[in-house]
Amino acid sequence: MDMQVAKKKLGLKERYALMTRDLGWDTTYQPMNKVFPQAEYEGIKIHDWSKWEDPFRLTMDAYWKYQAEKEKKLYAIIDAYAQNNGHLNVTDARYINAIKLFLNGISPLEYMAHRGFAGVGRQFPGVGTRVACLMQSLDEIRHSQTQIHAMSNYNKYYNGFHDYTTMIQRVWYLSVPRSFFDDAITAGPFEFMIAIGFSFEYVLTNLLFVPFVSGAAYNGDMGTMTFGFSAQSDEARHMTLGLECIKFMLEQDPANVPIVQRWIDKWAWRGYRVLTLVGMMMDYMLPKRVMSWKEAWEIYFEENGGALFNDLARYGIRPPKFLDQIAFDKDHISHQAWGTFYNYAAACNFHSWTPTDDEMDWLSAKYPNSFDKYYRPRLEHWREEAKKGNRFYNKTLPMLCQTCQIPMIFTEPGDPTKICYRESDYKGTKYHFCSDGCKDIFDHEPEKYIQSWLPVHQIYQGNCFNPGVDPTAPGFDALGAVLDYYNMAVGRDNLDFEGSEDQKNFEAWRGMATKNI
Amino acid sequence: MSNIDLRTVSIKPLRQTFDHIARRFGDKPASRYQEGTYDLQATHNFHYRPTWDPDREIFDPSRTKLVMKDWYALKDPRQYYYGTYTMARARQQDTAESNFDFVETRGLAEVLPEDVKQTALDVLLPLRHVAWGGNTNNAFICAYGYGTAITQPCIYQSMDQLGIAQYLTRIGLLLADPEALQTAKQAWLDDPMWQPLRRYVEDTFVLQDWFELFVAQNLVLDGYLFPLVYDTIVDDDLSSRGGTAIAMLTQFMSEWFGETAKWSDAQIKVAAAESPENKALLAQWINHWRARALEAVAPIAKRALGDRADGALDDLVQQFATRVGKTGVTL
Ligand SMILES: [Fe+2]
Ligand SMILES: [Fe+2]
């Protein structure tokens, strides 16, 4: 008789437990608190790691197999796209600035996610949790690399992509996404999971990836669209991990609830501020629009997020703070942000421009409460001035928010005509904030945020010049020296789209395909 | 515009690669390994100190005593980035799958000589936990190491070790049942035979210097364990006693060690060539951990090989010393 038949069939759950959590043990030659030194200092109490529910059951053999298939398909498309000059298929060359923003601002965060998940995957005492986190660490290096590889071809033909590893560490606006992730990775493992696993991957991911990926699809960018879609099945796992993490923490001890709540408040606001850049991209940078920032916020946060927070209410969790203000601001932030980038186009590694008449009409229709009243007149004024040869470039340095690091451009709750300023005194020094949300975050952890590497402060302190530069030399050009430090190719990476090398090249190259030259 | 044939357009690129790659290799077409590896990790202008290590930056070269001028000298000779890594493992996985299938469908587990099967269970199943230790330690190096060149392969190594733990689990389920896994776990926790090895693994869990951990785990422990278990015990001894089916089930591990040892050796070689200080440090680490590794694997050799254990261990020590000798470290 076949012995295999006599063997007890293992259930999937039991079998997966043997493949993962059963591999661990309680150490005795070294104390557990030395093996897992980060497990307790945040105050989260976990009584029983075995209560962890695996968010997905994927063994390594299956992982390798599925992921390798996905990689083969993805790279075949990336190769074909490059060989066929697929970049000339995009709607118009302005679109390319959206993916410059992506490579410079988002791809380095994918890499940070890889390192961060490796850290929490090492530090949690629960084996099931660690396996899921390490798998995400592995996925995240995939995301950073597929993005770099897909955009490598754009870098060959367009400006602004060429030194993204330096720029994320130096350029003023890139400190916004970078400090967001530095903040998460310097927190303990539980906060990291609420920050990235839950708030970012679960609550806000749709507001980041859907706009970029559908933006790519709408604008003929197959390369970007493909890595976006290819990442989606990874994201599905990451979302379930984030959700399981928060539920597990909340179920383990009621004392965890207020800690988790504070993290939700903090990271929803931190994430929302970073998404300002995405909102601006959606409303201004995609030649063919997908939807407005306001619509995206309503669908992906107000509706979907609302259902999520209803679900979490049974643990005593309420929706994040300051949602009223966000609801008011959704009519404004993308316009305020684009105005800022238009102003500071001389110090930026992507181009800006004023919208066309059609685009202004689209904005009026999408933002009936705000666009015509507050923002159209300003854009039209800039456009007129530019036509007269007075394209406005702001050469003063803006004050930055100590927490989110965005210039102080946002307006008072309820009054879009008045810039919002908040401040806190800490140990004899005054710190400035763009909003109640950012002040609130600072006030909880001042020792963390007084460390912020604020690009403008750093410039004034003389820390943003290349070695050997003498700021006291007669006729010293400070802005030029800062742009050197950024490794900005002046006149190629920066300034208005109109008249840019990107614009001219794209036109000429596309012309070669349509004319007989 | 969709009708135009863009393939016919021949346009001259403005640049061949990113600046950070061009600074290292010149502006010429770069490989996907290069663009997916070099300088991806941030090095300066960090915003906040880690709450879990407030004396250091997020990424900080002082987390090891080893010193390198350029941490990207520690490149991976396999040139693995995620795509090539998963494709390589998928191929090996495919072979492993057909091997398991072969053994299972032909009922080869049932015809194994009883003592061969018992030796395999006694020796292989507790190694699930050692592999989990290898996963843990490589996750540590990936998180706290310096420079993507060496941290990147460590997440691959970490997940490979998890894969190995899972193959070993499947071997337990194929040759026996879940109870056998529990018996082996008990042995891992209590049986004197496994305690020196368990102590070794647990002591590596608290190492703070990530390069020392690299030495203790990837060079020394794997360097003793894999040749002893998969070459000497399984491929030579058990196979000669009617256990070729076991060798089929552990083929992944043998091949994996052959591949990853080349990578570990390359790291040691480059680190040692950097300075006499590095060389001395590596020698000190290797000497410390190899003495402990020998003590840790000796009971396994005794259990599997009996009288022939001493000879096998002598060979193992010799073989390892030769291997290290080639890296330029003098022990
Ligand atoms: Fe990702
Ligand atoms: Fe702020």
XYZ file of N, CA and C in Angstrom, chain A residues 294-403:
330
model
N -8.314 66.515 -6.009
C -9.471 66.566 -5.127
C -10.319 65.298 -5.287
N -10.530 64.895 -6.539
C -11.325 63.676 -6.769
C -10.617 62.448 -6.205
N -9.298 62.407 -6.405
C -8.545 61.253 -5.902
C -8.644 61.186 -4.382
N -8.517 62.325 -3.737
C -8.604 62.352 -2.272
C -9.989 61.875 -1.823
N -11.002 62.309 -2.540
C -12.367 61.932 -2.145
C -12.598 60.431 -2.294
N -12.119 59.884 -3.402
C -12.349 58.452 -3.621
C -11.453 57.617 -2.717
N -10.141 57.902 -2.773
C -9.208 56.977 -2.116
C -9.042 57.236 -0.635
N -9.263 58.461 -0.207
C -9.179 58.656 1.239
C -10.546 58.751 1.890
N -11.357 59.682 1.429
C -12.618 59.918 2.142
C -13.532 58.703 2.086
N -13.649 58.066 0.902
C -14.545 56.905 0.810
C -13.881 55.633 1.335
N -12.764 55.254 0.694
C -12.116 53.995 1.103
C -11.559 54.083 2.515
N -10.894 55.191 2.817
C -10.317 55.371 4.145
C -11.416 55.448 5.200
N -12.525 56.079 4.833
C -13.645 56.179 5.771
C -14.121 54.807 6.203
N -14.257 53.897 5.228
C -14.700 52.531 5.536
C -13.687 51.835 6.440
N -12.411 52.052 6.166
C -11.365 51.433 6.970
C -11.449 51.897 8.428
N -11.602 53.211 8.595
C -11.625 53.714 9.970
C -12.916 53.335 10.697
N -13.996 53.163 9.946
C -15.202 52.614 10.583
C -14.920 51.235 11.146
N -14.150 50.480 10.377
C -13.814 49.120 10.759
C -12.901 49.096 11.998
N -12.000 50.069 12.070
C -11.063 50.098 13.194
C -11.684 50.698 14.458
N -12.870 51.280 14.317
C -13.512 51.937 15.462
C -13.738 50.959 16.615
N -13.957 49.679 16.273
C -14.224 48.712 17.343
C -13.033 48.517 18.274
N -11.833 48.927 17.821
C -10.675 48.847 18.717
C -10.508 50.134 19.524
N -11.370 51.118 19.268
C -11.197 52.414 19.934
C -10.333 53.372 19.133
N -10.154 53.056 17.849
C -9.369 53.941 16.967
C -10.323 54.900 16.248
N -9.948 56.190 16.230
C -10.740 57.176 15.464
C -9.932 57.613 14.242
N -10.599 58.214 13.276
C -9.860 58.692 12.087
C -8.777 59.689 12.490
N -7.774 59.887 11.649
C -6.679 60.802 11.997
C -7.178 62.219 12.279
N -6.408 62.953 13.060
C -6.720 64.351 13.364
C -6.627 65.220 12.114
N -7.225 66.372 12.186
C -7.105 67.435 11.174
C -7.757 67.097 9.831
N -8.666 66.107 9.827
C -9.327 65.791 8.550
C -10.186 66.945 8.045
N -10.737 67.739 8.962
C -11.541 68.909 8.544
C -10.705 69.854 7.709
N -9.491 70.066 8.211
C -8.627 70.988 7.490
C -8.251 70.423 6.126
N -7.949 69.114 6.108
C -7.587 68.491 4.835
C -8.744 68.600 3.845
N -9.973 68.404 4.365
C -11.153 68.474 3.500
C -11.277 69.878 2.896
N -10.969 70.897 3.671
C -11.013 72.251 3.142
C -9.873 72.482 2.146
N -8.683 72.003 2.521
C -7.474 72.253 1.728
C -7.454 71.553 0.374
N -8.295 70.532 0.208
C -8.195 69.786 -1.059
C -8.496 70.670 -2.264
N -9.149 71.804 -2.040
C -9.377 72.758 -3.128
C -8.144 73.621 -3.421
N -7.136 73.510 -2.594
C -6.060 74.512 -2.668
C -4.632 73.991 -2.827
N -4.296 72.878 -2.160
C -2.859 72.590 -2.010
C -2.135 72.356 -3.333
N -2.808 71.724 -4.310
C -2.077 71.439 -5.555
C -1.718 72.745 -6.266
N -2.617 73.730 -6.192
C -2.366 75.021 -6.848
C -1.268 75.796 -6.117
N -1.317 75.706 -4.790
C -0.296 76.412 -3.999
C 1.079 75.805 -4.254
N 1.108 74.482 -4.381
C 2.389 73.807 -4.606
C 2.936 74.141 -5.996
N 2.079 74.077 -7.013
C 2.575 74.366 -8.372
C 3.077 75.800 -8.468
N 2.365 76.712 -7.795
C 2.821 78.108 -7.747
C 4.227 78.201 -7.175
N 4.484 77.407 -6.166
C 5.802 77.422 -5.536
C 6.879 76.891 -6.479
N 6.599 75.774 -7.141
C 7.592 75.224 -8.065
C 7.796 76.143 -9.269
N 6.723 76.809 -9.669
C 6.864 77.784 -10.761
C 7.830 78.894 -10.344
N 7.659 79.345 -9.106
C 8.540 80.379 -8.532
C 9.992 79.952 -8.461
N 10.179 78.723 -7.990
C 11.552 78.271 -7.709
C 12.115 77.393 -8.822
N 11.637 77.589 -10.027
C 12.056 76.754 -11.156
C 13.555 76.847 -11.427
N 14.195 77.908 -10.952
C 15.642 78.031 -11.193
C 16.417 77.035 -10.342
N 15.834 76.606 -9.248
C 16.549 75.709 -8.327
C 15.957 74.303 -8.344
N 15.319 73.960 -9.460
C 14.577 72.699 -9.493
C 15.060 71.825 -10.653
N 15.051 70.516 -10.443
C 15.548 69.621 -11.493
C 14.450 69.100 -12.420
N 13.279 69.707 -12.361
C 12.294 69.458 -13.430
C 11.720 70.817 -13.831
N 11.093 70.847 -14.990
C 10.603 72.125 -15.507
C 9.198 72.424 -14.992
N 8.867 73.701 -15.008
C 7.483 74.083 -14.736
C 7.016 75.008 -15.849
N 5.736 75.317 -15.835
C 5.132 76.095 -16.920
C 3.769 76.593 -16.465
N 3.197 77.487 -17.232
C 1.808 77.864 -16.924
C 0.883 77.017 -17.791
N -0.265 76.632 -17.250
C -1.177 75.763 -18.010
C -1.709 76.474 -19.258
N -2.106 75.675 -20.244
C -2.740 76.243 -21.443
C -4.164 76.677 -21.088
N -4.835 77.335 -22.012
C -6.216 77.762 -21.752
C -7.130 76.574 -21.470
N -6.968 75.518 -22.263
C -7.779 74.318 -22.048
C -7.555 73.758 -20.656
N -6.292 73.738 -20.287
C -5.958 73.171 -18.984
C -6.513 74.048 -17.851
N -6.481 75.337 -18.063
C -7.066 76.242 -17.058
C -8.575 75.975 -16.939
N -9.207 75.718 -18.072
C -10.652 75.450 -18.027
C -10.939 74.145 -17.295
N -10.081 73.174 -17.530
C -10.231 71.897 -16.810
C -10.113 72.152 -15.296
N -9.134 72.940 -14.920
C -8.932 73.233 -13.498
C -10.136 73.989 -12.918
N -10.687 74.917 -13.717
C -11.888 75.642 -13.248
C -13.030 74.671 -12.989
N -13.181 73.721 -13.920
C -14.290 72.776 -13.785
C -14.086 71.854 -12.585
N -12.836 71.448 -12.358
C -12.566 70.532 -11.251
C -12.544 71.251 -9.908
N -12.211 72.527 -9.938
C -12.098 73.284 -8.681
C -12.971 74.538 -8.737
N -14.290 74.331 -8.815
C -15.177 75.496 -8.975
C -15.109 76.455 -7.785
N -14.730 75.959 -6.608
C -14.712 76.838 -5.433
C -13.437 77.652 -5.298
N -12.434 77.292 -6.062
C -11.162 77.947 -5.748
C -10.376 78.426 -6.956
N -10.414 77.691 -8.069
C -9.423 77.981 -9.102
C -9.573 79.378 -9.708
N -10.781 79.682 -10.180
C -10.948 80.977 -10.850
C -10.744 82.138 -9.884
N -11.134 81.917 -8.652
C -11.078 83.005 -7.676
C -9.641 83.292 -7.218
N -8.896 82.227 -6.912
C -7.597 82.461 -6.274
C -6.387 82.197 -7.171
N -6.504 81.236 -8.063
C -5.278 80.750 -8.705
C -5.164 81.108 -10.177
N -6.275 81.137 -10.897
C -6.201 81.493 -12.323
C -5.591 82.880 -12.542
N -6.048 83.882 -11.770
C -5.489 85.227 -12.039
C -3.969 85.255 -11.889
N -3.471 84.534 -10.910
C -2.031 84.527 -10.688
C -1.305 83.855 -11.855
N -1.837 82.712 -12.300
C -1.207 81.990 -13.417
C -1.253 82.834 -14.697
N -2.393 83.504 -14.896
C -2.516 84.332 -16.111
C -1.536 85.507 -16.064
N -1.384 86.047 -14.888
C -0.419 87.138 -14.728
C 0.999 86.653 -15.050
N 1.353 85.516 -14.520
C 2.693 84.968 -14.803
C 2.869 84.705 -16.283
N 1.806 84.201 -16.893
C 1.897 83.881 -18.316
C 2.111 85.160 -19.138
N 1.377 86.178 -18.785
C 1.531 87.465 -19.481
C 2.956 87.990 -19.328
N 3.434 87.943 -18.094
C 4.782 88.445 -17.838
C 5.817 87.641 -18.631
N 5.618 86.320 -18.666
C 6.567 85.460 -19.392
C 6.567 85.819 -20.877
N 5.374 86.076 -21.409
C 5.275 86.455 -22.830
C 6.066 87.723 -23.113
N 6.086 88.610 -22.116
C 6.818 89.862 -22.287
C 8.317 89.693 -22.016
N 8.694 88.450 -21.760
C 10.109 88.197 -21.479
C 10.478 88.348 -20.015
N 9.468 88.443 -19.150
C 9.740 88.566 -17.711
C 9.353 87.320 -16.938
N 9.720 86.167 -17.462
C 9.406 84.931 -16.717
C 9.934 85.111 -15.295
N 9.061 84.968 -14.309
C 9.426 85.278 -12.929
C 10.151 84.102 -12.273
N 11.346 84.368 -11.803
C 12.068 83.368 -11.003
C 12.358 83.965 -9.642
N 11.874 83.318 -8.627
C 12.085 83.806 -7.269
C 13.484 83.418 -6.812
N 14.260 84.416 -6.403
C 15.637 84.096 -6.018
C 15.879 84.230 -4.517
N 14.833 84.491 -3.774
C 15.012 84.494 -2.315
C 14.725 83.084 -1.805
N 15.190 82.806 -0.615
C 14.973 81.457 -0.095
C 13.774 81.448 0.843
N 12.900 80.482 0.698
C 11.690 80.473 1.518
C 11.953 79.909 2.914
N 11.097 80.287 3.852
C 11.127 79.687 5.180
C 10.489 78.296 5.069
N 11.086 77.314 5.744
C 10.563 75.953 5.650
C 9.889 75.528 6.956
N 8.941 74.637 6.824
C 8.313 74.047 8.009
C 9.306 73.074 8.648
N 9.459 73.174 9.951
C 10.429 72.348 10.676
C 10.083 70.853 10.592
N 8.831 70.540 10.372
C 8.418 69.131 10.376
C 8.375 68.549 8.964
